[in-house]
Coordinates of C-alpha atoms in Angstrom, one line a residue:
Chain T
M524 CA 245.3 -21.2 -87.9
P525 CA 244.4 -19.7 -91.3
S526 CA 247.3 -18.2 -93.2
V527 CA 247.0 -15.0 -95.2
H528 CA 249.2 -14.2 -98.2
F529 CA 249.3 -11.0 -100.2
T530 CA 250.2 -10.2 -103.8
P531 CA 253.8 -9.3 -104.0
N532 CA 252.8 -6.2 -105.9
L533 CA 251.8 -4.7 -102.6
R534 CA 255.5 -4.7 -101.6
R535 CA 256.1 -1.9 -104.0
H536 CA 254.1 0.3 -101.6
L537 CA 254.5 -1.0 -98.1
R538 CA 255.8 -3.8 -95.9
V539 CA 253.6 -6.9 -96.1
E540 CA 254.3 -10.5 -95.3
S541 CA 252.4 -13.8 -95.2
T542 CA 251.2 -14.5 -91.7
E543 CA 249.1 -16.9 -89.7
V544 CA 246.2 -15.4 -87.7
E545 CA 243.2 -16.5 -85.7
G546 CA 239.8 -16.0 -87.3
H547 CA 236.6 -17.7 -88.4
T548 CA 235.8 -15.3 -91.3
V549 CA 237.9 -13.4 -93.8
S550 CA 236.9 -10.3 -92.0
D551 CA 238.2 -11.7 -88.7
A552 CA 241.5 -12.7 -90.2
L553 CA 242.1 -9.5 -92.0
S554 CA 241.2 -7.4 -88.9
R555 CA 244.0 -9.1 -87.1
V556 CA 246.4 -8.5 -89.9
F557 CA 245.5 -4.8 -90.1
R558 CA 245.9 -4.5 -86.3
D559 CA 249.6 -5.2 -86.8
N560 CA 249.8 -3.4 -90.1
P561 CA 247.3 -0.5 -90.1
D562 CA 248.5 1.1 -93.3
L563 CA 247.6 -2.0 -95.3
R564 CA 243.9 -1.6 -94.6
S565 CA 243.3 1.1 -97.2
Y566 CA 245.1 -0.9 -99.9
V567 CA 242.7 -3.8 -99.6
L568 CA 239.5 -2.1 -98.4
D569 CA 237.7 1.1 -99.4
D570 CA 236.5 3.8 -97.0
Q571 CA 233.4 1.7 -96.1
G572 CA 235.3 -1.5 -95.4
R573 CA 234.3 -3.1 -98.6
L574 CA 236.8 -5.1 -100.7
R575 CA 238.3 -2.7 -103.3
T576 CA 236.7 -3.2 -106.7
H577 CA 239.9 -4.5 -108.3
V578 CA 241.1 -6.6 -105.4
V579 CA 240.0 -10.2 -105.1
I580 CA 240.4 -12.6 -102.1
Y581 CA 240.6 -16.4 -102.5
V582 CA 239.9 -18.8 -99.7
D583 CA 241.3 -22.2 -100.5
G584 CA 241.1 -21.3 -104.2
R585 CA 237.6 -19.9 -104.2
A586 CA 236.9 -16.2 -104.6
V587 CA 235.0 -14.7 -101.7
R588 CA 231.3 -14.0 -102.3
D589 CA 230.7 -11.4 -99.6
R590 CA 232.8 -8.5 -100.9
K591 CA 230.9 -6.0 -98.7
G592 CA 231.3 -7.6 -95.3
L593 CA 233.9 -10.3 -95.9
G594 CA 231.8 -12.7 -93.9
D595 CA 233.0 -15.8 -95.8
A596 CA 234.0 -18.5 -93.4
V597 CA 237.5 -19.7 -93.1
G598 CA 238.4 -23.1 -91.6
E599 CA 241.3 -24.1 -89.5
G600 CA 244.3 -24.2 -91.8
A601 CA 242.6 -22.2 -94.6
E602 CA 244.8 -20.5 -97.2
I603 CA 243.7 -16.9 -97.8
H604 CA 245.2 -15.1 -100.8
V605 CA 244.7 -11.4 -101.3
M606 CA 245.3 -10.7 -105.0
Q607 CA 244.9 -8.0 -107.6
A608 CA 241.9 -8.7 -109.9
L609 CA 242.8 -8.6 -113.5
S610 CA 239.9 -6.2 -114.0
G611 CA 242.1 -3.5 -112.6
G612 CA 244.2 -3.5 -115.8
Chain J
M804 CA 262.6 27.4 -112.5
L805 CA 261.2 24.0 -111.6
L806 CA 258.2 22.2 -113.1
H807 CA 256.4 19.3 -111.5
L808 CA 254.5 16.8 -113.6
G809 CA 252.0 14.1 -112.5
T810 CA 251.6 11.4 -115.2
R811 CA 250.0 8.1 -115.8
K812 CA 253.3 6.5 -115.0
G813 CA 254.8 8.6 -112.2
Y814 CA 256.1 11.9 -111.0
L815 CA 258.8 14.0 -112.7
A816 CA 260.4 17.3 -111.8
L817 CA 262.2 19.2 -114.6
R818 CA 264.5 22.2 -114.1
R819 CA 265.0 24.9 -116.7
F820 CA 268.6 25.4 -117.9
G821 CA 267.8 27.6 -120.8
R822 CA 265.1 28.2 -123.3
G823 CA 263.8 24.8 -124.4
D824 CA 266.4 23.1 -122.2
W825 CA 264.6 21.5 -119.3
R826 CA 266.1 18.4 -117.7
C827 CA 264.6 15.8 -115.5
E828 CA 265.9 16.4 -112.0
R829 CA 263.8 13.9 -110.0
S830 CA 261.3 11.2 -110.5
A831 CA 259.2 9.0 -108.2
F832 CA 256.3 6.6 -108.2
I833 CA 257.4 5.2 -111.6
G834 CA 254.6 3.0 -112.9
D835 CA 251.9 4.6 -110.7
P836 CA 249.4 7.2 -111.8
V837 CA 249.9 10.6 -110.1
S838 CA 246.6 12.4 -110.2
Q839 CA 247.7 15.7 -108.6
L840 CA 250.6 17.5 -107.1
L841 CA 251.0 20.4 -104.7
P842 CA 254.4 22.0 -104.4
D843 CA 253.4 24.1 -101.4
P844 CA 254.8 27.6 -101.6
R845 CA 254.3 28.2 -97.9
D846 CA 256.7 25.6 -96.5
G847 CA 258.3 23.9 -99.5
R848 CA 256.6 20.6 -99.0
L849 CA 255.6 18.6 -102.0
Y850 CA 252.3 16.6 -101.8
A851 CA 251.6 13.9 -104.4
A852 CA 248.2 12.3 -104.9
L853 CA 248.3 8.8 -106.3
N854 CA 245.6 6.6 -107.8
L855 CA 246.9 3.1 -107.5
G856 CA 243.9 1.6 -109.3
H857 CA 243.8 -1.8 -107.5
F858 CA 244.9 -0.4 -104.2
G859 CA 243.0 2.9 -104.1
V860 CA 244.0 6.5 -103.7
K861 CA 247.1 7.4 -101.7
L862 CA 248.7 10.6 -100.5
R863 CA 252.4 11.1 -100.1
V864 CA 254.5 14.1 -98.9
S865 CA 258.1 15.0 -99.4
E866 CA 259.9 17.2 -96.9
D867 CA 263.0 17.3 -99.2
R868 CA 261.6 18.6 -102.4
G869 CA 260.8 15.2 -103.9
A870 CA 264.0 13.3 -103.0
S871 CA 261.9 11.0 -100.7
F872 CA 258.3 10.7 -99.8
T873 CA 256.4 9.4 -96.8
E874 CA 252.8 8.2 -96.7
L875 CA 250.0 10.3 -95.3
P876 CA 246.4 9.1 -94.7
A877 CA 244.4 10.0 -97.8
P878 CA 241.1 11.8 -97.4
A879 CA 238.3 9.2 -96.7
Y880 CA 234.6 9.2 -95.9
A881 CA 233.5 8.1 -92.5
K882 CA 232.4 4.5 -92.4
Q883 CA 228.6 4.3 -92.3
E884 CA 226.9 2.1 -89.8
A885 CA 225.1 0.1 -92.4
S886 CA 227.5 0.0 -95.2
S887 CA 225.8 -0.2 -98.6
E888 CA 226.9 -0.3 -102.2
E889 CA 226.0 3.4 -102.3
A890 CA 228.0 4.6 -99.3
P891 CA 230.8 6.9 -100.6
S892 CA 234.5 6.0 -100.9
V893 CA 237.1 8.3 -102.4
D894 CA 237.8 7.3 -106.0
L895 CA 240.2 10.1 -107.0
L896 CA 242.2 12.9 -105.3
W897 CA 241.6 15.5 -108.0
C898 CA 242.9 18.8 -106.6
L899 CA 245.1 19.9 -103.8
E900 CA 245.4 23.6 -102.7
P901 CA 246.7 25.6 -99.8
A902 CA 243.7 26.5 -97.7
G903 CA 245.1 29.8 -96.4
P904 CA 248.2 31.4 -95.0
D905 CA 248.8 28.7 -92.3
P906 CA 251.3 26.1 -93.6
G907 CA 249.6 22.7 -93.3
S908 CA 246.1 24.0 -94.1
L909 CA 245.0 22.2 -97.2
W910 CA 241.9 21.6 -99.4
C911 CA 241.5 18.4 -101.3
G912 CA 238.8 18.0 -103.9
T913 CA 237.8 14.5 -104.7
I914 CA 235.6 12.2 -106.7
P915 CA 232.8 11.4 -105.7
G916 CA 232.3 15.1 -104.8
G917 CA 233.7 15.5 -101.3
L918 CA 235.8 18.5 -100.4
F919 CA 238.2 17.6 -97.6
R920 CA 240.3 19.9 -95.4
S921 CA 243.4 19.3 -93.3
D922 CA 244.9 21.7 -90.9
D923 CA 247.9 19.6 -90.0
G924 CA 249.7 19.1 -93.3
G925 CA 247.6 16.1 -94.3
R926 CA 248.1 14.0 -91.2
S927 CA 244.3 14.1 -90.7
W928 CA 241.4 15.1 -92.9
G929 CA 237.8 16.1 -92.4
L930 CA 235.0 16.2 -94.9
N931 CA 233.5 19.7 -95.5
E932 CA 230.0 18.9 -94.3
A933 CA 228.6 22.3 -95.3
L934 CA 229.2 21.5 -99.0
W935 CA 228.5 17.8 -98.8
N936 CA 225.1 18.4 -97.2
Q937 CA 223.8 20.8 -99.8
P938 CA 220.4 19.5 -100.8
S939 CA 221.2 20.1 -104.5
R940 CA 224.1 17.6 -104.3
E941 CA 221.6 14.8 -105.2
R942 CA 221.4 16.4 -108.7
W943 CA 225.1 16.5 -109.2
F944 CA 226.4 13.8 -111.6
G945 CA 229.7 12.6 -113.0
G946 CA 231.4 14.2 -116.0
G947 CA 233.8 11.7 -117.6
Y948 CA 233.7 9.6 -114.4
P949 CA 230.9 7.7 -112.8
H950 CA 230.6 10.2 -109.9
P951 CA 230.9 14.0 -109.6
G952 CA 234.2 15.5 -108.6
I953 CA 235.8 18.7 -107.4
H954 CA 238.7 19.7 -109.6
S955 CA 239.1 23.4 -108.9
V956 CA 239.5 25.2 -105.6
L957 CA 240.5 28.8 -105.8
V958 CA 241.5 30.2 -102.4
A959 CA 242.1 33.9 -101.6
P960 CA 245.4 34.5 -99.7
D961 CA 243.5 35.0 -96.4
G962 CA 241.7 31.7 -96.9
D963 CA 238.3 33.1 -96.4
R964 CA 237.1 33.3 -100.0
V965 CA 237.0 30.0 -101.7
V966 CA 235.6 29.2 -105.1
A967 CA 235.1 25.6 -106.0
G968 CA 234.3 24.0 -109.4
I969 CA 232.4 20.7 -109.6
S970 CA 231.9 18.4 -112.6
C971 CA 229.0 18.3 -112.7
G972 CA 227.7 20.4 -109.8
G973 CA 228.2 24.0 -110.5
V974 CA 230.5 26.7 -109.1
W975 CA 230.3 27.2 -105.3
I976 CA 231.5 30.2 -103.3
S977 CA 232.3 30.5 -99.6
E978 CA 233.2 33.7 -97.9
D979 CA 234.1 32.1 -94.6
G980 CA 236.7 29.5 -95.3
G981 CA 234.2 26.8 -96.2
G982 CA 231.8 27.4 -93.3
S983 CA 229.0 28.1 -95.7
W984 CA 228.5 27.9 -99.4
R985 CA 226.3 29.3 -102.2
V986 CA 226.1 28.2 -105.8
R987 CA 226.6 30.8 -108.4
T988 CA 226.2 30.0 -112.1
E989 CA 224.0 32.8 -113.4
G990 CA 224.8 33.2 -117.1
M991 CA 226.0 29.6 -117.5
F992 CA 224.0 27.2 -119.5
A993 CA 224.2 23.6 -120.7
E994 CA 222.5 23.1 -124.1
Y995 CA 222.9 19.4 -124.0
M996 CA 220.5 19.1 -121.0
P997 CA 216.8 18.6 -121.2
P998 CA 214.6 21.7 -121.4
G999 CA 214.2 23.2 -117.9
L1000 CA 217.5 22.0 -116.7
R1001 CA 219.9 23.9 -118.9
E1002 CA 220.4 26.7 -116.4
D1003 CA 220.1 24.5 -113.3
P1004 CA 223.1 25.5 -111.1
A1005 CA 223.5 22.0 -109.8
I1006 CA 224.1 20.4 -113.2
Q1007 CA 226.6 22.9 -114.6
D1008 CA 229.8 21.3 -115.7
P1009 CA 232.7 23.7 -115.2
H1010 CA 235.7 21.8 -116.5
R1011 CA 238.2 24.1 -114.9
L1012 CA 238.3 27.5 -113.1
A1013 CA 241.3 29.9 -113.1
W1014 CA 241.5 33.4 -111.6
C1015 CA 243.8 36.3 -112.1
D1016 CA 246.0 36.6 -108.9
G1017 CA 246.2 40.4 -109.6
D1018 CA 242.5 40.8 -109.8
R1019 CA 240.4 37.9 -108.4
R1020 CA 237.2 39.4 -109.6
R1021 CA 238.2 38.0 -113.0
I1022 CA 237.6 34.3 -113.2
W1023 CA 237.8 32.2 -116.4
C1024 CA 235.8 29.0 -116.7
Q1025 CA 236.3 26.3 -119.3
H1026 CA 232.9 24.6 -119.2
H1027 CA 231.5 21.6 -121.0
N1028 CA 229.1 23.8 -122.9
G1029 CA 231.6 26.5 -123.7
F1030 CA 233.8 29.2 -122.2
F1031 CA 232.6 31.7 -119.6
R1032 CA 234.1 34.7 -117.8
S1033 CA 233.2 36.3 -114.5
D1034 CA 234.0 39.9 -113.7
D1035 CA 232.6 39.8 -110.2
G1036 CA 234.4 37.0 -108.5
G1037 CA 232.2 34.3 -109.7
E1038 CA 228.8 35.8 -108.9
T1039 CA 227.7 36.0 -112.6
W1040 CA 229.1 34.6 -115.8
T1041 CA 229.2 35.7 -119.4
S1042 CA 229.4 33.3 -122.3
L1043 CA 232.3 33.8 -124.8
E1044 CA 232.9 32.4 -128.2
V1045 CA 236.4 31.0 -128.5
P1046 CA 237.6 30.1 -131.9
P1047 CA 238.3 27.5 -133.2
S1048 CA 236.2 25.8 -130.5
S1049 CA 234.8 26.9 -127.2
F1050 CA 235.1 23.3 -125.9
G1051 CA 238.1 22.1 -124.0
F1052 CA 239.3 21.2 -120.5
A1053 CA 242.2 23.5 -119.5
V1054 CA 242.3 27.2 -118.8
A1055 CA 245.1 29.4 -117.5
A1056 CA 244.8 33.0 -116.3
H1057 CA 247.6 35.5 -116.5
P1058 CA 248.9 36.1 -113.0
G1059 CA 248.9 39.9 -113.3
D1060 CA 246.8 40.9 -116.2
P1061 CA 243.1 40.1 -115.9
Q1062 CA 242.6 40.7 -119.6
V1063 CA 244.8 37.7 -120.6
A1064 CA 243.9 34.0 -120.6
W1065 CA 244.5 30.8 -122.5
S1066 CA 242.5 27.7 -123.4
V1067 CA 243.3 24.7 -125.5
P1068 CA 240.4 24.1 -127.8
L1069 CA 239.0 20.7 -128.9
V1070 CA 236.3 19.6 -131.2
K1071 CA 233.0 19.7 -129.2
D1072 CA 232.3 17.5 -127.5
E1073 CA 232.3 13.7 -127.9
C1074 CA 235.1 13.8 -130.5
R1075 CA 237.7 15.6 -128.3
V1076 CA 240.6 16.1 -130.7
P1077 CA 242.2 19.3 -131.9
V1078 CA 240.1 21.1 -134.5
D1079 CA 241.3 19.8 -137.9
R1080 CA 243.8 17.9 -135.8
R1081 CA 245.9 21.0 -135.6
M1082 CA 246.9 21.8 -132.1
V1083 CA 246.6 25.4 -131.1
V1084 CA 246.2 27.5 -128.0
A1085 CA 243.5 30.1 -127.9
R1086 CA 244.6 33.4 -126.2
T1087 CA 242.8 36.6 -125.4
R1088 CA 244.4 39.8 -124.4
D1089 CA 241.3 41.9 -124.2
G1090 CA 239.2 40.1 -121.6
G1091 CA 237.7 37.6 -123.9
A1092 CA 236.2 39.9 -126.6
N1093 CA 238.7 38.6 -129.1
W1094 CA 240.7 35.4 -129.3
E1095 CA 243.7 34.4 -131.5
S1096 CA 245.0 31.0 -132.2
V1097 CA 248.6 30.9 -131.2
G1098 CA 251.1 28.1 -131.1
R1099 CA 254.1 28.5 -133.4
G1100 CA 256.1 25.3 -133.0
L1101 CA 253.1 23.1 -132.1
P1102 CA 252.2 20.2 -134.5
E1103 CA 250.5 21.6 -137.6
G1104 CA 248.4 18.4 -138.2
D1105 CA 247.7 14.9 -137.3
S1106 CA 247.5 15.7 -133.7
F1107 CA 245.3 13.8 -131.2
A1108 CA 246.7 15.7 -128.2
V1109 CA 244.3 16.6 -125.4
V1110 CA 245.4 18.8 -122.5
Y1111 CA 243.6 17.7 -119.4
R1112 CA 242.2 20.3 -117.0
H1113 CA 245.3 20.3 -114.8
G1114 CA 247.6 20.1 -117.8
L1115 CA 248.2 23.8 -118.3
D1116 CA 250.0 26.1 -115.8
V1117 CA 251.5 29.6 -115.8
H1118 CA 254.4 30.6 -113.7
P1119 CA 253.3 33.4 -111.4
G1120 CA 256.4 35.5 -111.8
E1121 CA 257.7 35.0 -115.3
A1122 CA 254.4 34.3 -117.2
V1123 CA 256.0 31.2 -118.6
L1124 CA 253.4 28.6 -119.7
A1125 CA 253.7 24.9 -119.4
M1126 CA 251.4 22.6 -121.3
A1127 CA 251.4 18.8 -121.3
T1128 CA 249.2 16.4 -123.2
T1129 CA 247.6 13.0 -123.1
T1130 CA 250.0 12.0 -125.9
G1131 CA 253.0 12.5 -123.6
A1132 CA 254.3 15.8 -124.9
L1133 CA 255.5 18.7 -122.7
W1134 CA 255.5 22.1 -124.3
I1135 CA 256.9 25.4 -122.8
S1136 CA 256.2 28.9 -124.0
E1137 CA 258.2 31.9 -122.8
D1138 CA 256.4 34.5 -124.9
L1139 CA 252.8 34.3 -123.6
G1140 CA 251.9 31.5 -126.0
D1141 CA 253.1 32.9 -129.3
S1142 CA 255.7 30.1 -129.7
W1143 CA 256.2 26.8 -128.0
D1144 CA 259.3 24.6 -127.4
L1145 CA 258.9 20.9 -127.2
V1146 CA 260.7 19.6 -124.1
T1147 CA 259.9 15.9 -124.6
A1148 CA 257.3 13.8 -126.5
E1149 CA 258.1 10.7 -124.6
L1150 CA 256.1 11.0 -121.4
A1151 CA 253.1 8.9 -120.3
P1152 CA 249.8 10.8 -120.5
V1153 CA 250.1 13.8 -118.3
Y1154 CA 247.5 14.6 -115.6
C1155 CA 248.9 17.7 -114.1
V1156 CA 251.7 20.3 -114.5
R1157 CA 252.6 22.7 -111.7
F1158 CA 255.3 25.2 -111.5
D1159 CA 257.2 25.4 -108.2
R1160 CA 256.1 28.6 -106.5
S1161 CA 258.4 28.4 -103.5

């Protein structure tokens, strides 16, 4: 299963831990994470479900391309990292 | 007397122990921008709006006067079926006000221009569609931010009369608690706009609205183009010349005397520093016919201090003024602005100051 990891800076605001979830896209995987941790959603996605401007997600070391729909594919055993973008200052 | 501060780097509460002697009693969210605070006089709750930058806007509430906070859902736009780049998402929680006598009823003005209401103490929020769906909203635009925003919401004690200020979108009045709205900017103008648009209500840029609690017909407006006064509850406006400059962001109204108001002038309008780099407060005591520069104790030169639109407040009972700057200084006046005591010059840039009214 893909594993999802989060910037430790999120822990200043809420409980968040690395986890393994089912999913074939980034959207699938995050939806499962948010099901268990609903408060986390608004920290990562904006009101419309788009990736926040200053958040970046890497899948196996590559930044996702679909920031609006998070449709980037994730393989079995993919490593998904949700990070702060340095553009946020 | 207790004063709440929202700064670029967190929340502080300072208590008065004597003239010029204010001490930090509480702090929270250290490192995080606090864009707005509402110490709610109706039930003692303290609401704090955060702008976490990377992680978006957040809303927290304290039931124990700031000792601890819990997270509330922040106002948010409904997800559109076909999400596009243009579909709105809240960028900033810019003002928070009681929406009427019922504890838990709240207005929240935001960027990009949505006015949200809660009737359950912030546990749920709804967009005020009556204002959002105004046809003229397509002509609103951002002032200092990419998108327009609602920074001032004046609410009569019964909650029915509401006056909202939008940068840049004019002054809007509701007589039915937000059920319907009309824009009222007659007398306002914007010389920096193209011919034909300078008096367009939908492009007016009120920087901040303040009314006199003792006579709510009297509303003061610090506007991007200058300074305006209304004598009829916001229906019409009169332009005033405020020396040394009619430009600025903050305005405060005396709680009981409709003839008295304060602004903090800056060089108009791209420069935005104190005139001659000497920080002063402009005060009128005759309804705006005459203004005097007051501020004994304030820096006499080399000042780059700007007071943001929520950076000036007046205590409703004592007529004590609090003023805080982008340069991290907090000033208090206990004589209607004649003289000012520096409480601290070591804060982060200050977004809002609010006296506790409970």
